Every structure is written in C-alpha cells, then in structure tokens.
Short mmCIF file of C-alpha atoms and ligand atoms in Angstrom, two decimals:
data_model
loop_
_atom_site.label_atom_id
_atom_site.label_comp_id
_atom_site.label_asym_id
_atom_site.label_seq_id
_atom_site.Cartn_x
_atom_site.Cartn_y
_atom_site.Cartn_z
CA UNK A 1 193.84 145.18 105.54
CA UNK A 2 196.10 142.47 104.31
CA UNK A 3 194.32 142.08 100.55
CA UNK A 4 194.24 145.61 99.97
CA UNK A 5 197.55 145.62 100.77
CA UNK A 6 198.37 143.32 98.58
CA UNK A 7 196.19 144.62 95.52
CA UNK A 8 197.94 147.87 95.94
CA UNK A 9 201.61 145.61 95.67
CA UNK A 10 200.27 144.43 92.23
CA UNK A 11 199.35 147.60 91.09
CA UNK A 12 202.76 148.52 92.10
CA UNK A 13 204.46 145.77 90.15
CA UNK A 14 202.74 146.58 87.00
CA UNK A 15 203.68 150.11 86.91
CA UNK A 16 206.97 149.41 87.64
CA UNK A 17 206.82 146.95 84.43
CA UNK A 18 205.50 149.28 82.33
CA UNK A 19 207.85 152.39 83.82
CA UNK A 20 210.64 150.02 82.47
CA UNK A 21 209.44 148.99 79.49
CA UNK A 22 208.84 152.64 78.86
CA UNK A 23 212.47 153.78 79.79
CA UNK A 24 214.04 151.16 77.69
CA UNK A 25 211.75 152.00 74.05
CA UNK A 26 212.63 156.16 75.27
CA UNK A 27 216.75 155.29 75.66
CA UNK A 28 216.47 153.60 72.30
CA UNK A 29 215.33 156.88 70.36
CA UNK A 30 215.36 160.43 69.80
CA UNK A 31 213.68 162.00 72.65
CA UNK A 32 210.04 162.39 71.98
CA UNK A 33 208.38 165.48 73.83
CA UNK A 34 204.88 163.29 74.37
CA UNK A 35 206.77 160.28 75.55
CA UNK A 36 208.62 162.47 77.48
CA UNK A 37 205.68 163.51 79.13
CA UNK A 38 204.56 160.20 79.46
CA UNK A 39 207.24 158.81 81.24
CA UNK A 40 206.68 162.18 83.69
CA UNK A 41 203.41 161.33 84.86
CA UNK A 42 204.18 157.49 85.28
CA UNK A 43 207.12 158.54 87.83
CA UNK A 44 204.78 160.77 89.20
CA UNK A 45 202.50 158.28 89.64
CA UNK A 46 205.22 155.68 90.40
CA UNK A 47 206.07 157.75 93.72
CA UNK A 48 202.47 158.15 94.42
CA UNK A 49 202.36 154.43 94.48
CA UNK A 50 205.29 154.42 96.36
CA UNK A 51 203.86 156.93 98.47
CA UNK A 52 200.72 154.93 99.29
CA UNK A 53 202.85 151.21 99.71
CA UNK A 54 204.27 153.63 102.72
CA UNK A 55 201.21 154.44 104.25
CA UNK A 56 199.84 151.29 103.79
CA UNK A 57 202.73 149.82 105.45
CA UNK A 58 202.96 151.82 108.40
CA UNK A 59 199.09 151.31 108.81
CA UNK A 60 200.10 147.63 108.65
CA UNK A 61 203.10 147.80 111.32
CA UNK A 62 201.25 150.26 113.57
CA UNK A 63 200.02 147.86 116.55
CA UNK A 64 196.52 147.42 117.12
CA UNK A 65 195.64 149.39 120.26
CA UNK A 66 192.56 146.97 121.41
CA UNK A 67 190.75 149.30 123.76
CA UNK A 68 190.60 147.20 126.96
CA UNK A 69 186.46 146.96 127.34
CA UNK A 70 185.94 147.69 130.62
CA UNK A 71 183.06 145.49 132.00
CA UNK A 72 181.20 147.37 134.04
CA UNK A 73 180.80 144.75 136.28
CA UNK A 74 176.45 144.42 136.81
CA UNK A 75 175.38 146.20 139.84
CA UNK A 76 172.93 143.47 141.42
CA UNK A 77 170.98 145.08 143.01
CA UNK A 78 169.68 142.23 145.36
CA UNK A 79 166.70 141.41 144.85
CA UNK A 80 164.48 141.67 148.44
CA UNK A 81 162.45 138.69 148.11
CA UNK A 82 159.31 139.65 150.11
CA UNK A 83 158.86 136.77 151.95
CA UNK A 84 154.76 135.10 150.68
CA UNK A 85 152.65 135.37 153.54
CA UNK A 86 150.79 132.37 152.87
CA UNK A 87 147.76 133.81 154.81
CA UNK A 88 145.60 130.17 155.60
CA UNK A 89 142.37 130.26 153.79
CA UNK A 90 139.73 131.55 156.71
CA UNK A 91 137.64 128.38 156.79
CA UNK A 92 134.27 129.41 157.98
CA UNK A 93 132.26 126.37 155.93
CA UNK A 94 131.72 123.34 158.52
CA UNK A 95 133.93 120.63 158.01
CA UNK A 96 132.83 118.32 155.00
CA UNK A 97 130.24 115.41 156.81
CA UNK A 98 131.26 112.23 155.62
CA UNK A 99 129.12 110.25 152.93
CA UNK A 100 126.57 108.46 153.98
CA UNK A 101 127.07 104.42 153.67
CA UNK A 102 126.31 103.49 149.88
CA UNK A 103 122.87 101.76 149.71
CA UNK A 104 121.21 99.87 146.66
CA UNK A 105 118.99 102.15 144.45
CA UNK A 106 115.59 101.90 144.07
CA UNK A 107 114.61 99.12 141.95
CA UNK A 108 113.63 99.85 138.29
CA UNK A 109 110.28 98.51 138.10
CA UNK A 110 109.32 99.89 141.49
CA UNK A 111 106.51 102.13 142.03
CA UNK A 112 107.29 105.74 142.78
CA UNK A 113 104.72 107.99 143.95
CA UNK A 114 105.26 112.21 143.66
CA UNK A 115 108.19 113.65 145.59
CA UNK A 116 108.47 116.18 147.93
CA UNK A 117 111.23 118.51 148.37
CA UNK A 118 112.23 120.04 151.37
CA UNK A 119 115.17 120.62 153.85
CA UNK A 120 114.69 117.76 155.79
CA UNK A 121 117.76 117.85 158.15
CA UNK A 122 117.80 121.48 158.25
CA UNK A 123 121.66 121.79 156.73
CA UNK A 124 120.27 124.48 154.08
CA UNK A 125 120.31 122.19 151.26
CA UNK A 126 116.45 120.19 149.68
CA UNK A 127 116.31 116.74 149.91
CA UNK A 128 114.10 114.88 147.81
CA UNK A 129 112.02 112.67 149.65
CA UNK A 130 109.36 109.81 148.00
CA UNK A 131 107.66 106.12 149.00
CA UNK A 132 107.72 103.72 146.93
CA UNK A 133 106.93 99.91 146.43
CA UNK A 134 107.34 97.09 144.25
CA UNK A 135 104.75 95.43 142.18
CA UNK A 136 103.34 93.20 143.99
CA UNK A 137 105.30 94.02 146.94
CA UNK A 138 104.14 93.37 150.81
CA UNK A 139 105.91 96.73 152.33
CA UNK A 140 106.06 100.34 151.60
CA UNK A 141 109.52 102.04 151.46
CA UNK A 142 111.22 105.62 152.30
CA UNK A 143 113.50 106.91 150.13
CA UNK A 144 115.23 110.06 150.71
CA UNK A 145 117.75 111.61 148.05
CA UNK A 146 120.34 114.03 149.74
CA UNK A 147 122.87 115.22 146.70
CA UNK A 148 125.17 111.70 145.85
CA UNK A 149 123.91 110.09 149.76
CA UNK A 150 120.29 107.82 150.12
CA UNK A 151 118.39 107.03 153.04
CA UNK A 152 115.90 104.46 152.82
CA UNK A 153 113.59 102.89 154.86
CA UNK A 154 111.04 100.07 155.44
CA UNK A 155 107.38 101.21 156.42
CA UNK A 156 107.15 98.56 158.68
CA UNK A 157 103.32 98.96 159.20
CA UNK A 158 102.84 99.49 155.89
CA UNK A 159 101.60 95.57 154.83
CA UNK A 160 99.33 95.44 152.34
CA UNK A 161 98.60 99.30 152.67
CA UNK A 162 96.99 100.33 148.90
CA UNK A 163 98.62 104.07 148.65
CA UNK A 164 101.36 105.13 151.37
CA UNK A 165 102.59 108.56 150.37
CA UNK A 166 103.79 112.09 151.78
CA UNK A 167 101.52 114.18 153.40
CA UNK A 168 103.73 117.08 154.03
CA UNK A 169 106.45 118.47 155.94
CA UNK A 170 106.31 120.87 158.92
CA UNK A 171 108.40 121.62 162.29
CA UNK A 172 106.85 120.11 165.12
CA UNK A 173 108.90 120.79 167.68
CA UNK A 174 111.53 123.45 168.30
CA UNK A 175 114.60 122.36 166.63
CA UNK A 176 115.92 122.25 162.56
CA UNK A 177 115.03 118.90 162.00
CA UNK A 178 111.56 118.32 159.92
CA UNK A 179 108.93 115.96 161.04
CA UNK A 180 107.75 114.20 157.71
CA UNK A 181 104.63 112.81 157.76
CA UNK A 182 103.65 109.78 155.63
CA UNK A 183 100.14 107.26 155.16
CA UNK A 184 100.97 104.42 156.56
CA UNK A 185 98.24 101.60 157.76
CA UNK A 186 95.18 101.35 156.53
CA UNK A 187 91.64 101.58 158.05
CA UNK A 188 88.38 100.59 157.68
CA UNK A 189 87.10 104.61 157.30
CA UNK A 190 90.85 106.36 158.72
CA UNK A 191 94.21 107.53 157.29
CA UNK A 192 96.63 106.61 159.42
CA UNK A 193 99.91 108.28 159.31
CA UNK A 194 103.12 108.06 160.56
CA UNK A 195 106.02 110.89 161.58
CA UNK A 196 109.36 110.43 160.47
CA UNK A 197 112.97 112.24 160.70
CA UNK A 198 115.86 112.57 158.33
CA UNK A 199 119.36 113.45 159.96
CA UNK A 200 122.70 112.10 159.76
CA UNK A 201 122.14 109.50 156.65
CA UNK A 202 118.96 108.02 158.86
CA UNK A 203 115.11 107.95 158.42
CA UNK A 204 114.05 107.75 161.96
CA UNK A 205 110.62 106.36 162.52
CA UNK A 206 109.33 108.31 165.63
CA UNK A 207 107.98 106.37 168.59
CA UNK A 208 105.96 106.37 171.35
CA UNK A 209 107.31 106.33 174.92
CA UNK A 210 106.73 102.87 174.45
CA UNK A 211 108.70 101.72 171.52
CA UNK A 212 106.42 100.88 169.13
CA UNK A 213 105.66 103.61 165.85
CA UNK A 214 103.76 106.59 166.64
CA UNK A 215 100.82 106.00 164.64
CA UNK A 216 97.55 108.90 164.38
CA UNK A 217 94.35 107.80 162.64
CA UNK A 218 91.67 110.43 160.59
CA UNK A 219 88.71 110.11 159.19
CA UNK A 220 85.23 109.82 159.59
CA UNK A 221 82.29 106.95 159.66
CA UNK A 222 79.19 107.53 160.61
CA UNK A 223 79.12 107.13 164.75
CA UNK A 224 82.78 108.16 164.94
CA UNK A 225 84.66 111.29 163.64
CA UNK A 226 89.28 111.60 164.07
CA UNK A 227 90.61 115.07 164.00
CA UNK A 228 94.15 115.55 164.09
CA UNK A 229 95.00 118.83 164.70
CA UNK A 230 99.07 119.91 164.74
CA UNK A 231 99.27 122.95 167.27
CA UNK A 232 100.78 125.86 165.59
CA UNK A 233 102.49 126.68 168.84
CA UNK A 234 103.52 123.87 170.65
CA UNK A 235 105.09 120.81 169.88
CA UNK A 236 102.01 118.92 170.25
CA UNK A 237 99.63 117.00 168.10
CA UNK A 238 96.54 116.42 169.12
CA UNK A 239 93.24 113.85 168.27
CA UNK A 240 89.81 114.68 168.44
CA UNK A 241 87.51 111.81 168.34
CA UNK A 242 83.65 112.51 168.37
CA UNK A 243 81.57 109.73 169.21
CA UNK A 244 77.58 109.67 169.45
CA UNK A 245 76.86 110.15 173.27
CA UNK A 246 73.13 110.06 172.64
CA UNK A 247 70.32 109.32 169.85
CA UNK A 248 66.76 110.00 169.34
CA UNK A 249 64.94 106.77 169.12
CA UNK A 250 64.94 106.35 165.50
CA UNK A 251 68.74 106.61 165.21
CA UNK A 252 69.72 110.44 164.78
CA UNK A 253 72.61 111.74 166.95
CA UNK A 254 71.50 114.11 169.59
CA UNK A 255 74.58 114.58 171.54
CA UNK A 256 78.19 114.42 170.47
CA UNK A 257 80.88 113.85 172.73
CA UNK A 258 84.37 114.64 171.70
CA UNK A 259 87.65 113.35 173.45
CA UNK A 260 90.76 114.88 173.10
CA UNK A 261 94.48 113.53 173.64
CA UNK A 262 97.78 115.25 172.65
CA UNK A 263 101.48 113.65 172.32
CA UNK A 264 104.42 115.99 172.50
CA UNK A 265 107.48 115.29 170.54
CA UNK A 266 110.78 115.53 172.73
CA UNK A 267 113.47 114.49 169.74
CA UNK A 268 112.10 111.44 168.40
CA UNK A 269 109.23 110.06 171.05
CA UNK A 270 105.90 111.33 171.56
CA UNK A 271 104.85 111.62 175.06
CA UNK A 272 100.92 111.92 176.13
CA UNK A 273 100.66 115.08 177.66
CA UNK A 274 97.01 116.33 179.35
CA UNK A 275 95.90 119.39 179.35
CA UNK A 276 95.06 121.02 182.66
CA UNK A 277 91.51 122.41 181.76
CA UNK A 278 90.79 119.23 179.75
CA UNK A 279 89.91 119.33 176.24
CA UNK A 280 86.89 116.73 176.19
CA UNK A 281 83.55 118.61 175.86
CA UNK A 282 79.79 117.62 174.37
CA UNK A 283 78.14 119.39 171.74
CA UNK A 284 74.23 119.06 170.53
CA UNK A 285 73.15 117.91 167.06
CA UNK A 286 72.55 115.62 164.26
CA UNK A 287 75.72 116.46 163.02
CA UNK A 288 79.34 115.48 164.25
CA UNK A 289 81.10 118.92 165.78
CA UNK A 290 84.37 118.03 164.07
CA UNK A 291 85.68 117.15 160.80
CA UNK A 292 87.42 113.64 160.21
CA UNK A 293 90.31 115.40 158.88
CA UNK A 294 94.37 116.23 159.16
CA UNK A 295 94.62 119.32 159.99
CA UNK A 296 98.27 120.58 160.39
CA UNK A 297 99.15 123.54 157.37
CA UNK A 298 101.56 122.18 155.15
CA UNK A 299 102.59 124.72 152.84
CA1 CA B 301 118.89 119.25 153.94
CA1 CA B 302 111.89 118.43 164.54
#
C-alpha cells in the first residue's frame, strides 16, 4: 500500500512539472490550437491523478477492520481410554524344572558305544542315553543327555567287563518311568545285565530288596541254559534255568529240569515273588527245552 502510494506521488510530481513547464512556453506565445490541446489532456489527466492521490488516500486513512478470528475453541472430545485388560497368560505348561547340577563331560578320548534314544523319564521329550569307558579304563559309565542337563553314572560291577552297552528300553512296571537295561558283568558263558532308571537328573541303579544291584544272567553252556523272560503283563521278570536232571551213560541229557524265579519291580527294588502253581517243570531230551537268551521285546 504505502509504495504504490508513493509511486503514484511521483507520477504526480512530474506531471505537475511538466503541466508548468507547459503553461509557462503557452503564456509566452500566440495560442497554438495543438498545444492548446495538449495542455487539455494534461489537466485532464492532472485531475485524474488528482483523482486517484484521493482514492489512494482515503484507502490509506480508512482503518483496517481486522476481522476478529474467532477460535473455535477444539471440542475435545475426551478420549475414553478403555482401560487394557491385561488378561494373565493361561499357564497350562508345568512350571520350568530346574537344571540339573552341571557335571564334567565325557572325556575326549573315551570310548562311546551306539546310543539309544528314548523318553527315559517319561516328560515327552528323548533323551539320549550311551556307556562309555576310557582306554584302558577299570569301570564302565552311564551317560544320559537330556537337552543342556547330564546324568552320569558309574557301572559299579562293570570291572574289567570287555563290552557294556544298551540292550533296550521297555516299561516294566506300571508307571512313566523306563527301565533301561544295560550289560554289565561278565560271565564265563552269560550276559549279565543290569536295570536302570532316569528321573529327576539321576541314573538310579535298581536293587534288590537287599541293597545290592539287581543283576540277571543269560546264556547258555552246555549242562546249563538262562532264560530271561520280561512278562508282557506284569511287572515281573523272570529266569529260567535248565539244568541236566539226568544222562544216558555215555553223557547225553535225558531229562531237563528247568527252575523258574521272578522279581517284581515296586519303584526301584525287585522283590522275589513265587508263583502259586509253580513254574519249575522237567522236560525229556537231548536237547535243553529253553533258549539261553533275553527275551523281553524291545522295539
Ligand atoms: Ca524324557
Ligand atoms: Ca518304570
């Protein structure tokens, strides 16, 4: 506003100047009809000029009428903060167990016969399970592998044993625990085996009522013949033993007799249980009436 106002002032000036200048060389002479004309239109224009300062001027004076903004002051709407139902996450896993105490690995140089792998302690998940020994070493060891936890665990009738390894895995007895059975003393003719548990970071050697290992022998000479027979049924394992009763004169078997005894596993001790109609009977022949073999079904 103000420097058009002002460029329309100089304008202003200089016709003014030059209406002058006009009117003096016009007073000085005879009246010339084009000048006169002249000097016309410049007036004319002067009060144009004029005209224009005016408008421009009362444009100038005429107060700015600042049209108040109304601020719509912001509706807030307030904001109904649904309170989070933090709904607690429906634990139905079993609590975490704790890890097992660290124990040393298994040495490099050891011996490691094949592993088996199974769900020893019946939580769902394979173990790996294996024997092992060092070279030149006196005892046979356990080793079982449960995700980051170890077991492990001395054969403690395993001195000087050539080849203790896994035999297989099976229930025994009516619970989710596996009964692991592994080679443990030697014999002259027999396999002899031990039964073992894995639960709670522990290999369990099972026992007799006495205390001592549970130990079963298999196998077969020529006079004597071991059976051991798991029962499909019952938590019982039982041992056949057929022994010549009678022989012809020049050596030949004539009569077998075979003996039969049965343990029952109740946790982790076996307890001699008979069998109301026996078990023992005698059977005719050169030839024993029973293999010297384990005979249990491991998958
Ligand atoms: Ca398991
Ligand atoms: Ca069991």
């Amino acid at each position: 506003m103000t420097s058009r106002f002002s460029n329309s002032f100089a304008r202003l000036i200089g016709v003014v100047l030059a209406f002058t200048l006009l009117s003096g060389a016009c007073s000085s002479s005879e009246p010339n009809p084009e000048l006169t004309a002249a000097l016309a239109a410049l007036k004319e224009a002067e009060k144009a000029l004029e005209a224009h300062e005016a408008a421009l001027e009362e444009l100038a004076a005429t107060p700015v009428t600042t049209t108040p903004v109304t601020t719509t002051p912001a509706t807030t709407t307030p904001v109904t903060t649904t309170p989070v139902t933090t709904t607690p996450a429906t634990t139905t896993e079993a609590p975490e167990e704790p890890p097992c105490p660290p124990i040393l690995p298994v040495p490099d140089e050891a011996i490691i016969n094949a592993s088996v792998f199974s769900d020893l302690d019946g939580d769902g998940i394979d173990e790996e399970v294996f024997t092992w020994i060092l070279p030149g070493g006196d005892h046979w060891h356990l080793r079982v592998i449960d995700g980051v936890d170890q077991a492990g665990h001395q054969i403690s009738d395993s001195h000087g044993v050539y080849l203790s390894e896994i035999l297989g895995v099976l229930y025994i007895d009516d619970d989710t625990i596996q009964e692991l059975f592994v080679t443990v003393t030697g014999g002259a003719y027999t396999t002899a085996f031990g039964v073992f548990q894995y639960h709670d970071c522990e290999i369990i050697r099972t026992t007799t009522v006495d205390g001592p290992p549970a130990v079963w022998h298999f196998g077969a000479s020529i006079s004597n013949v071991l059976q051991v027979v798991c029962d499909p049924e019952m938590p019982f394992i039982r041992t056949y033993t057929a022994t010549i009763s009678e022989s012809s004169d020049d050596g030949y078997p004539l009569i077998w007799s075979v003996h039969m005894t049965r343990e029952g596993l109740w946790e982790s001790q076996w307890e001699p249980v008979g069998m109301s109609a026996g078990g023992d009977y005698e059977a005719d022949g050169p030839e024993p009436p029973i293999s010297g073999d384990l005979d249990c079904g491991f998958e």
